[in-house]
Amino acid sequence: MDFGYKLKSLTHLLSANGLFSGWASAGSEQHLKCAALKDTLRIENTTIVDATFLAVGSRVKFRNVCPEQSSTKLYAPTSLCRVQFVTQTSESSGIRAEAWLPEEWYGRFLGVGNGGLGGCIAYNDLAYGSSFHFASVGSNNGHDGNSGEVFLNNPEVIEDFAHRSIHVEAVVGKQIVEAYYGQQHQKSYYLGCSTGGRQGTQEALKYPADFDGILAGAPAIDFNHLLHWIGMLARHAGAPDPTSPAFLSASEWTLVSEEILKQCDMLDGGKDGIITEPDTCLFRPDTLVCRPGQIDDCLFPAQIEALRKIYSPLYADGELIFPRFDPGAELTYRQFLWGGQFPEYPRDWLQYAVANTTKIDFGTYGPEDGKRMDAVNPGGIATFSGDFAAFRDRGGKFLTYHGRMDALIASGNSKRMYDLVSTTLSMPTLDSFYRLFLVPGLAHCTEGLGSPNFGQRGNTVTTAVNASSHNILLALVDWVENGNAPDEIVGTSHDGQAERIHCRYPLRSVRDAEQTEWICVV
């Protein structure tokens, strides 16, 4: 393994159903084998920081570098060897990572991704993977924390974030797995959502041999255009000036959401707060305009114009930049998008990665800033190519999903990618290796309404079902290892009491004629 440099020092990094049966470890000897890794395992450019065996139920302690993880209490879901390591990826960059190696291992390797601009090892996904007996590996994506400030004048850190970290995670992780178990993995898989979905897509495009099966949720593909779109969503509503006449308060956004449901909830035949096909919802904001003398429960012309722009595709110079915001998703990330401040993701990316400065006036943010992101494309991060040929030809399987209530990444973007791959490969249908599930009611990666849980992430583990019919990760395994490609995935509600079938694109789920069950139709 050679990343194009020789290791000098790591001091600065160190301080900062039939599917699951059969394999078993040798037992107590694993404790000694685990501890020995710290002193005996030698991997180029890599230092094993610690190797500790954890009994099932043991508290897992981790560095508090990400605010959203500060209150997380994590316990080992099964007895496992926890290996913490650092790999230097250049003279000025490196990744911090962990391998969770279950005592009872079924021969499968699982790499997990990241989110946002982080910076945060996905511990919930490591726990999820190891609970299903995958040898699971995750990294910090080349830096700690959620801020993009680390990108300032650090092109190698950007390279890690854009594409290199998951590849290194896979290459080094597989060597750790072989050293611990005394044999190579049989199949390798990947799981990630949002940034993690983009990372999985980039793996298929750039490193097609790393994984046999990739589960890429709500992928943040066409990355520069995506972040520009997020910035423009905020600008349409007046950000960064909360006194702008275009600004909408929280109560006004609730009014908008109620009107959207009034206009579109019944399009799918049921009143349940879920718009199954947002593409069919032609929201008319003019119905909310204030009449003469009216000041309550209505909106003023500047606000109406903001809504027209938000619920329309974003174009520049006649080119589609990004699909429109999905009606019905507006309340899920309201504060992030429309709280009055310019959103941190496009702010940090433009400032620190694209412009290499700390002095940008976001009060004048507009189309030229989007063009600048596109032109620089730091680290080649765009991730919007349809050339999946190498991944397809080696037998890889790509399974992706996207919530139709996703406020951070419009679900239409995943449809664009599907069409791009189809056109690039001259394949009218991609079913042999690439399947997309558009999920009604699912917000960004997890959460939402209806039945948004189908084993897609570690934080849905409490409702995860050990069956490929209800668990999309296991469905991917079944596809790779047994050739059973998924046409449907059954989602469950948060309380586990309700279910809904989610269908592979271009099919959609509707109630049958008797309104008794969900079926997939064209």
Coordinates of C-alpha atoms in Angstrom, one line a residue:
M1 CA 0.0 0.0 0.0
D2 CA 1.5 3.3 -1.1
F3 CA -0.3 6.6 -1.0
G4 CA 2.6 8.3 -2.7
Y5 CA 4.8 9.4 0.2
K6 CA 6.8 7.9 3.1
L7 CA 5.7 8.1 6.6
K8 CA 7.7 10.5 8.8
S9 CA 5.8 11.2 12.0
L10 CA 2.3 10.6 13.4
T11 CA 2.8 12.5 16.6
H12 CA 0.7 15.4 15.5
L13 CA -2.2 13.1 14.5
L14 CA -2.0 10.9 17.6
S15 CA -2.4 13.9 19.9
A16 CA -5.1 15.8 18.3
N17 CA -31.8 -15.5 7.2
G18 CA -29.4 -17.9 5.7
L19 CA -27.6 -14.6 5.3
F20 CA -26.2 -14.7 8.8
S21 CA -25.1 -18.1 9.9
G22 CA -22.1 -20.4 10.1
W23 CA -19.0 -18.4 11.0
A24 CA -17.6 -18.4 14.5
S25 CA -14.3 -17.4 16.2
A26 CA -12.1 -19.5 18.4
G27 CA -13.3 -18.0 21.6
S28 CA -11.2 -16.6 24.5
E29 CA -8.0 -16.6 22.5
Q30 CA -9.5 -13.5 20.7
H31 CA -8.8 -11.4 23.8
L32 CA -5.1 -12.0 23.5
K33 CA -5.1 -11.7 19.8
C34 CA -6.8 -8.4 20.0
A35 CA -4.4 -6.9 22.6
A36 CA -1.4 -8.1 20.6
L37 CA -2.4 -6.1 17.5
K38 CA -1.1 -2.9 19.1
D39 CA 2.5 -4.2 19.3
T40 CA 2.7 -6.7 16.5
L41 CA 0.7 -5.4 13.6
R42 CA 2.7 -3.5 11.0
I43 CA 0.9 -1.7 8.2
E44 CA 2.6 1.0 6.0
N45 CA 1.9 4.6 7.1
T46 CA -0.3 3.3 9.9
T47 CA 0.0 3.3 13.7
I48 CA -2.2 1.1 15.9
V49 CA -3.1 3.5 18.7
D50 CA -5.0 0.9 20.8
A51 CA -6.5 -2.5 20.5
T52 CA -9.0 -3.5 23.3
F53 CA -11.4 -6.5 23.6
L54 CA -14.8 -5.4 24.7
A55 CA -17.4 -7.8 26.2
V56 CA -20.9 -7.4 25.0
G57 CA -22.6 -4.5 26.8
S58 CA -19.4 -2.7 27.7
R59 CA -19.4 1.1 27.6
V60 CA -17.6 2.4 24.6
K61 CA -15.8 5.6 25.3
F62 CA -14.7 7.9 22.5
R63 CA -13.2 11.4 21.9
N64 CA -15.7 14.1 22.1
V65 CA -15.0 16.1 19.0
C66 CA -18.5 16.3 17.5
P67 CA -21.2 18.2 19.4
E68 CA -24.0 15.9 18.3
Q69 CA -22.2 12.9 19.9
S70 CA -21.5 14.6 23.2
S71 CA -24.5 13.1 24.9
T72 CA -24.3 9.7 23.2
K73 CA -23.9 6.7 25.3
L74 CA -22.7 3.7 23.3
Y75 CA -22.3 0.1 24.3
A76 CA -20.7 -2.8 22.6
P77 CA -23.6 -4.7 20.8
T78 CA -21.6 -7.9 20.8
S79 CA -18.2 -9.0 22.1
L80 CA -15.6 -7.4 19.8
C81 CA -12.1 -6.3 19.3
R82 CA -11.9 -2.5 19.0
V83 CA -8.9 -1.3 17.1
Q84 CA -8.1 2.4 16.9
F85 CA -5.6 3.5 14.3
V86 CA -4.2 6.4 12.4
T87 CA -3.1 6.4 8.8
Q88 CA -1.1 9.2 7.3
T89 CA -2.3 10.0 3.8
S90 CA 0.2 12.7 2.9
E91 CA 2.9 14.8 4.5
S92 CA 0.2 17.1 5.9
S93 CA -2.9 14.9 6.3
G94 CA -4.2 11.6 7.8
I95 CA -7.3 9.8 9.0
R96 CA -8.2 8.6 12.4
A97 CA -10.2 5.4 12.2
E98 CA -11.6 2.4 14.1
A99 CA -12.2 -1.2 13.3
W100 CA -14.8 -3.1 15.3
L101 CA -14.2 -6.8 14.9
P102 CA -16.9 -9.0 16.3
E103 CA -15.9 -12.2 18.1
E104 CA -18.5 -14.0 16.0
W105 CA -17.6 -13.0 12.5
Y106 CA -19.4 -14.1 9.3
G107 CA -16.6 -13.2 6.9
R108 CA -18.0 -9.9 5.8
F109 CA -16.3 -6.5 5.8
L110 CA -18.3 -3.2 6.2
G111 CA -16.9 0.3 5.6
V112 CA -19.0 3.2 6.9
G113 CA -19.2 6.8 5.9
N114 CA -19.6 10.2 7.4
G115 CA -22.0 13.2 7.3
G116 CA -22.1 16.9 6.6
L117 CA -18.6 18.4 6.5
G118 CA -17.4 16.0 9.2
G119 CA -15.2 15.0 10.8
C120 CA -17.1 12.4 13.0
I121 CA -16.6 8.7 13.2
A122 CA -20.0 7.1 12.7
Y123 CA -20.1 5.1 15.9
N124 CA -23.7 4.1 15.6
D125 CA -23.0 2.6 12.2
L126 CA -20.0 0.7 13.6
A127 CA -22.2 -0.7 16.3
Y128 CA -24.9 -1.5 13.8
G129 CA -22.5 -3.3 11.5
S130 CA -20.8 -5.3 14.2
S131 CA -24.2 -6.3 15.7
F132 CA -24.8 -8.1 12.4
H133 CA -21.4 -9.6 12.6
F134 CA -19.6 -7.5 10.0
A135 CA -16.0 -6.5 10.6
S136 CA -16.8 -2.8 10.6
V137 CA -14.5 0.1 9.9
G138 CA -15.1 3.8 10.1
S139 CA -13.0 7.0 10.0
N140 CA -13.1 10.7 10.8
N141 CA -12.9 11.6 7.1
G142 CA -9.5 13.2 7.5
H143 CA -10.3 15.8 10.2
D144 CA -12.1 16.1 13.6
G145 CA -15.3 18.0 14.1
N146 CA -18.0 19.5 11.8
S147 CA -16.4 22.8 10.9
G148 CA -15.0 23.3 7.4
E149 CA -12.4 25.7 8.8
V150 CA -9.8 22.9 8.6
F151 CA -10.0 23.0 4.8
L152 CA -8.4 26.5 4.8
N153 CA -5.1 26.2 2.9
N154 CA -5.1 22.4 3.4
P155 CA -5.6 20.8 0.0
E156 CA -4.6 17.4 1.2
V157 CA -7.2 17.4 3.9
I158 CA -9.7 18.3 1.2
E159 CA -8.5 15.3 -0.8
D160 CA -9.2 13.0 2.2
F161 CA -12.7 14.5 2.5
A162 CA -13.5 14.4 -1.2
H163 CA -12.5 10.8 -1.9
R164 CA -9.4 9.4 -0.2
S165 CA -10.6 8.6 3.4
I166 CA -13.0 5.8 2.5
H167 CA -10.5 4.2 0.2
V168 CA -7.8 4.2 2.9
E169 CA -10.3 3.0 5.4
A170 CA -11.1 0.0 3.1
V171 CA -7.4 -0.8 2.2
V172 CA -6.1 -0.6 5.8
G173 CA -9.2 -2.0 7.4
K174 CA -9.0 -5.1 5.3
Q175 CA -5.4 -5.7 6.4
I176 CA -6.4 -5.3 10.1
V177 CA -9.3 -7.8 9.5
E178 CA -7.0 -10.4 8.0
A179 CA -4.4 -10.0 10.7
Y180 CA -7.0 -10.5 13.5
Y181 CA -9.0 -13.4 12.0
G182 CA -6.1 -15.0 10.2
Q183 CA -8.0 -15.0 6.9
Q184 CA -9.3 -12.5 4.4
H185 CA -12.9 -11.3 4.2
Q186 CA -15.2 -13.0 1.8
K187 CA -17.3 -10.0 0.7
S188 CA -17.0 -6.3 1.3
Y189 CA -19.8 -3.8 1.8
Y190 CA -20.2 -0.1 2.4
L191 CA -22.9 1.8 4.3
G192 CA -23.4 5.6 4.4
C193 CA -25.9 8.4 3.9
S194 CA -25.7 12.1 2.8
T195 CA -22.0 12.8 2.7
G196 CA -21.7 9.1 3.3
G197 CA -23.9 8.4 0.3
R198 CA -21.6 10.7 -1.8
Q199 CA -18.6 8.8 -0.5
G200 CA -20.2 5.5 -1.5
T201 CA -20.9 6.8 -5.0
Q202 CA -17.4 8.1 -5.3
E203 CA -16.1 4.7 -4.3
A204 CA -18.0 3.1 -7.2
L205 CA -16.7 5.7 -9.6
K206 CA -13.1 6.1 -8.4
Y207 CA -12.2 2.9 -6.5
P208 CA -14.6 0.2 -8.0
A209 CA -12.6 -2.7 -6.5
D210 CA -13.0 -1.6 -2.9
F211 CA -16.5 -2.9 -2.3
D212 CA -18.7 -5.7 -3.7
G213 CA -21.9 -4.0 -2.5
I214 CA -22.5 -0.3 -1.8
L215 CA -25.5 1.1 0.2
A216 CA -25.6 4.9 -0.5
G217 CA -28.4 6.8 1.1
A218 CA -29.5 10.3 0.1
P219 CA -26.1 10.9 -1.6
A220 CA -24.8 14.4 -1.6
I221 CA -23.7 14.1 -5.2
D222 CA -23.2 17.0 -7.6
F223 CA -21.8 18.4 -4.4
N224 CA -20.9 21.9 -5.4
H225 CA -24.3 22.5 -7.1
L226 CA -26.0 20.9 -4.0
L227 CA -24.2 23.3 -1.6
H228 CA -24.9 26.3 -3.9
W229 CA -28.6 25.3 -4.0
I230 CA -28.7 25.1 -0.1
G231 CA -27.2 28.6 0.0
M232 CA -29.8 29.9 -2.5
L233 CA -32.7 28.4 -0.6
A234 CA -31.6 30.5 2.4
R235 CA -31.0 33.6 0.2
H236 CA -34.4 33.3 -1.3
A237 CA -35.8 33.8 2.2
G238 CA -33.6 36.7 3.0
A239 CA -30.6 35.2 4.7
P240 CA -28.4 36.3 6.3
D241 CA -30.8 39.1 7.2
P242 CA -33.8 38.0 9.3
T243 CA -35.4 41.4 8.9
S244 CA -35.7 40.9 5.2
P245 CA -39.3 41.2 3.8
A246 CA -38.7 37.7 2.3
F247 CA -38.0 36.1 5.7
L248 CA -40.6 33.6 7.0
S249 CA -40.9 32.9 10.7
A250 CA -41.4 29.5 12.2
S251 CA -45.2 30.0 12.5
E252 CA -45.3 31.2 8.9
W253 CA -43.5 28.1 7.7
T254 CA -46.1 26.0 9.7
L255 CA -48.7 27.9 7.7
V256 CA -46.9 27.0 4.5
S257 CA -46.7 23.4 5.4
E258 CA -50.4 23.2 6.3
E259 CA -51.3 24.7 3.0
I260 CA -49.1 22.3 1.0
L261 CA -50.8 19.4 2.7
K262 CA -54.2 20.9 2.0
Q263 CA -53.3 21.1 -1.7
C264 CA -51.3 17.9 -2.1
D265 CA -51.8 15.3 0.7
M266 CA -54.8 13.6 -1.0
L267 CA -53.0 13.2 -4.4
D268 CA -52.0 9.7 -3.3
G269 CA -55.5 8.9 -2.2
G270 CA -54.9 9.1 1.6
K271 CA -54.8 11.8 4.1
D272 CA -51.8 10.9 6.2
G273 CA -49.4 13.9 6.2
I274 CA -47.2 12.2 3.6
I275 CA -46.9 13.3 0.0
T276 CA -46.0 10.1 -1.8
E277 CA -44.9 11.8 -5.0
P278 CA -43.8 15.3 -4.4
D279 CA -43.2 15.7 -8.2
T280 CA -47.0 15.8 -8.6
C281 CA -47.5 18.5 -6.0
L282 CA -47.8 21.8 -7.9
F283 CA -47.9 24.1 -4.8
R284 CA -49.6 27.4 -5.4
P285 CA -48.3 29.8 -2.7
D286 CA -50.6 32.6 -4.0
T287 CA -53.4 31.1 -1.9
L288 CA -51.6 32.4 1.2
V289 CA -51.3 36.1 0.1
C290 CA -52.7 38.6 2.5
R291 CA -55.9 40.2 1.4
P292 CA -56.5 43.9 2.0
G293 CA -56.6 44.5 5.7
Q294 CA -55.5 41.0 6.6
I295 CA -52.3 40.6 8.6
D296 CA -52.7 37.2 10.3
D297 CA -52.4 33.7 8.8
C298 CA -51.2 35.1 5.5
L299 CA -48.0 36.1 3.7
F300 CA -46.8 39.2 2.0
P301 CA -45.7 39.5 -1.7
A302 CA -42.0 39.2 -1.0
Q303 CA -42.6 36.0 1.0
I304 CA -44.8 34.6 -1.7
E305 CA -42.0 35.3 -4.3
A306 CA -39.5 33.6 -2.0
L307 CA -41.7 30.5 -1.9
R308 CA -42.0 30.5 -5.7
K309 CA -38.3 30.3 -6.0
I310 CA -37.8 27.7 -3.3
Y311 CA -40.3 25.3 -4.8
S312 CA -38.9 25.7 -8.3
P313 CA -35.7 24.1 -9.8
L314 CA -32.6 26.2 -9.6
Y315 CA -31.2 27.3 -13.0
A316 CA -28.2 29.5 -14.1
D317 CA -27.7 30.6 -17.6
G318 CA -30.3 28.2 -18.8
E319 CA -28.6 25.2 -17.2
L320 CA -30.3 23.1 -14.4
I321 CA -28.2 23.5 -11.3
F322 CA -30.4 21.5 -8.9
P323 CA -34.0 20.1 -8.7
R324 CA -36.6 21.9 -6.7
F325 CA -37.2 21.6 -3.0
D326 CA -39.6 18.7 -2.2
P327 CA -43.0 20.0 -1.0
G328 CA -43.8 18.5 2.4
A329 CA -40.2 18.6 3.7
E330 CA -40.1 22.2 4.7
L331 CA -40.4 21.8 8.5
T332 CA -37.7 19.1 9.0
Y333 CA -34.6 21.4 8.7
R334 CA -36.4 24.8 8.9
Q335 CA -34.0 26.4 11.4
F336 CA -30.9 25.3 9.4
L337 CA -32.2 26.5 6.1
W338 CA -34.4 29.4 7.0
G339 CA -33.5 30.5 10.5
G340 CA -32.2 33.8 9.3
Q341 CA -28.5 32.8 9.1
F342 CA -26.6 31.7 6.0
P343 CA -26.2 27.8 6.3
E344 CA -22.9 26.6 7.5
Y345 CA -22.3 24.0 4.8
P346 CA -22.1 26.3 1.8
R347 CA -20.6 29.0 4.0
D348 CA -17.7 26.9 5.1
W349 CA -17.2 25.2 1.7
L350 CA -17.1 28.4 -0.2
Q351 CA -14.9 30.3 2.3
Y352 CA -12.4 27.7 3.3
A353 CA -12.2 25.1 0.5
V354 CA -13.0 27.1 -2.6
A355 CA -11.8 30.7 -1.9
N356 CA -9.2 30.0 0.8
T357 CA -10.3 33.0 2.8
T358 CA -12.3 34.0 5.8
K359 CA -13.7 37.2 4.3
I360 CA -16.8 36.6 2.2
D361 CA -20.0 38.8 2.3
F362 CA -22.8 36.3 2.2
G363 CA -25.3 39.1 2.0
T364 CA -24.4 39.3 -1.7
Y365 CA -24.2 35.5 -2.3
G366 CA -25.6 34.6 -5.6
P367 CA -25.1 32.7 -8.9
E368 CA -21.5 33.8 -9.4
D369 CA -20.6 32.0 -6.1
G370 CA -22.1 28.8 -7.4
K371 CA -20.1 29.1 -10.6
R372 CA -16.9 29.6 -8.5
M373 CA -17.6 26.4 -6.6
D374 CA -18.2 24.5 -9.8
A375 CA -15.0 25.8 -11.4
V376 CA -12.7 25.1 -8.5
N377 CA -14.3 21.8 -7.6
P378 CA -11.9 21.1 -4.7
G379 CA -10.5 17.6 -4.5
G380 CA -12.7 16.6 -7.5
I381 CA -15.6 16.4 -5.0
A382 CA -18.5 17.0 -7.5
T383 CA -19.2 13.3 -7.8
F384 CA -21.6 13.5 -10.7
S385 CA -20.5 11.0 -13.3
G386 CA -22.5 8.2 -14.8
D387 CA -19.5 6.0 -15.6
F388 CA -20.2 3.0 -13.4
A389 CA -18.9 0.6 -16.0
A390 CA -15.9 -0.6 -14.0
F391 CA -18.0 -1.2 -10.9
R392 CA -20.7 -2.9 -12.9
D393 CA -18.3 -5.1 -14.9
R394 CA -16.6 -6.5 -11.8
G395 CA -20.0 -7.6 -10.5
G396 CA -20.6 -4.7 -8.0
K397 CA -24.1 -4.0 -6.7
F398 CA -25.2 -0.4 -6.0
L399 CA -28.2 0.1 -3.8
T400 CA -29.4 3.7 -3.1
Y401 CA -32.4 5.2 -1.4
H402 CA -33.7 8.8 -0.9
G403 CA -36.4 10.1 1.4
R404 CA -39.1 12.1 -0.3
M405 CA -39.3 14.4 2.7
D406 CA -35.6 15.2 2.6
A407 CA -35.0 18.9 3.2
L408 CA -31.2 18.9 2.8
I409 CA -30.9 17.1 -0.5
A410 CA -33.9 17.1 -2.9
S411 CA -34.8 13.6 -3.8
G412 CA -35.0 14.6 -7.4
N413 CA -31.2 14.6 -7.4
S414 CA -31.1 10.8 -7.0
K415 CA -33.4 10.5 -10.0
R416 CA -31.0 12.7 -12.0
M417 CA -28.1 10.4 -11.1
Y418 CA -30.1 7.3 -12.1
D419 CA -30.9 8.9 -15.5
L420 CA -27.2 10.0 -15.9
V421 CA -25.9 6.5 -15.3
S422 CA -28.6 5.1 -17.7
T423 CA -27.6 7.5 -20.4
T424 CA -23.8 7.1 -19.9
L425 CA -23.9 3.3 -20.0
S426 CA -26.7 3.2 -22.7
M427 CA -28.7 1.0 -20.4
P428 CA -32.5 1.7 -20.5
T429 CA -32.7 -0.1 -17.1
L430 CA -30.0 -0.4 -14.5
D431 CA -31.7 -3.2 -12.5
S432 CA -28.8 -5.7 -13.0
F433 CA -26.5 -3.7 -10.8
Y434 CA -28.0 -0.3 -9.7
R435 CA -31.3 0.1 -7.8
L436 CA -32.9 3.2 -6.4
F437 CA -35.6 3.4 -3.7
L438 CA -37.5 6.6 -3.3
V439 CA -39.1 6.5 0.2
P440 CA -42.3 8.4 1.0
G441 CA -42.2 10.0 4.5
L442 CA -38.5 9.5 5.0
A443 CA -36.7 12.7 6.0
H444 CA -32.9 13.1 5.7
C445 CA -31.4 9.6 6.0
T446 CA -33.6 8.7 9.0
E447 CA -36.6 10.1 10.9
G448 CA -39.8 11.3 9.2
L449 CA -43.4 10.1 9.0
G450 CA -45.1 6.8 8.3
S451 CA -42.7 3.9 7.9
P452 CA -39.2 5.4 7.4
N453 CA -37.2 2.6 9.1
F454 CA -35.7 -0.2 7.0
G455 CA -32.3 -0.9 8.5
Q456 CA -30.6 1.9 6.6
R457 CA -28.5 3.4 9.5
G458 CA -27.2 2.6 12.9
N459 CA -29.6 5.0 14.6
T460 CA -32.5 3.0 13.3
V461 CA -31.1 -0.2 14.9
T462 CA -33.9 -0.4 17.5
T463 CA -36.4 -1.0 14.6
A464 CA -34.1 -3.0 12.4
V465 CA -35.3 -6.4 11.4
N466 CA -33.0 -9.4 10.8
A467 CA -34.6 -10.2 7.4
S468 CA -33.7 -9.0 3.9
S469 CA -37.3 -8.1 3.3
H470 CA -37.3 -5.4 6.0
N471 CA -33.6 -4.5 6.1
I472 CA -31.9 -2.8 3.1
L473 CA -28.4 -3.7 4.3
L474 CA -29.3 -7.3 4.4
A475 CA -31.1 -7.0 1.1
L476 CA -27.8 -5.8 -0.4
V477 CA -26.0 -8.8 1.1
D478 CA -28.6 -11.1 -0.4
W479 CA -28.2 -9.5 -3.8
V480 CA -24.4 -9.7 -3.8
E481 CA -24.2 -13.2 -2.4
N482 CA -27.3 -14.9 -3.7
G483 CA -28.4 -12.9 -6.7
N484 CA -31.7 -11.9 -5.1
A485 CA -32.1 -8.3 -6.3
P486 CA -34.6 -6.3 -4.1
D487 CA -37.8 -5.0 -5.7
E488 CA -39.4 -4.0 -2.5
I489 CA -38.2 -3.1 1.0
V490 CA -40.7 -3.1 3.9
G491 CA -40.4 0.0 6.1
T492 CA -41.7 0.1 9.7
S493 CA -43.0 3.0 11.8
H494 CA -41.0 4.3 14.8
D495 CA -43.2 2.3 17.2
G496 CA -42.9 -0.8 15.0
Q497 CA -46.7 -1.1 14.7
A498 CA -47.1 -0.1 11.0
E499 CA -45.5 -1.1 7.8
R500 CA -45.3 0.2 4.2
I501 CA -43.7 -1.3 1.1
H502 CA -41.1 0.9 -0.5
C503 CA -40.6 0.2 -4.2
R504 CA -37.6 0.3 -6.5
Y505 CA -37.6 3.2 -8.9
P506 CA -39.5 3.9 -11.2
L507 CA -42.2 2.0 -9.4
R508 CA -44.1 3.6 -6.5
S509 CA -46.1 2.4 -3.6
V510 CA -49.9 2.9 -3.4
R511 CA -52.8 1.4 -1.6
D512 CA -54.6 -1.4 -3.4
A513 CA -58.2 -1.1 -4.6
E514 CA -59.5 -2.3 -1.2
Q515 CA -57.2 0.1 0.6
T516 CA -55.9 -2.8 2.8
E517 CA -52.3 -3.1 1.8
W518 CA -49.5 -1.4 -0.1
I519 CA -48.5 -2.5 -3.6
C520 CA -45.9 -1.3 -6.1
V521 CA -47.2 0.1 -9.4
V522 CA -45.8 1.9 -12.4

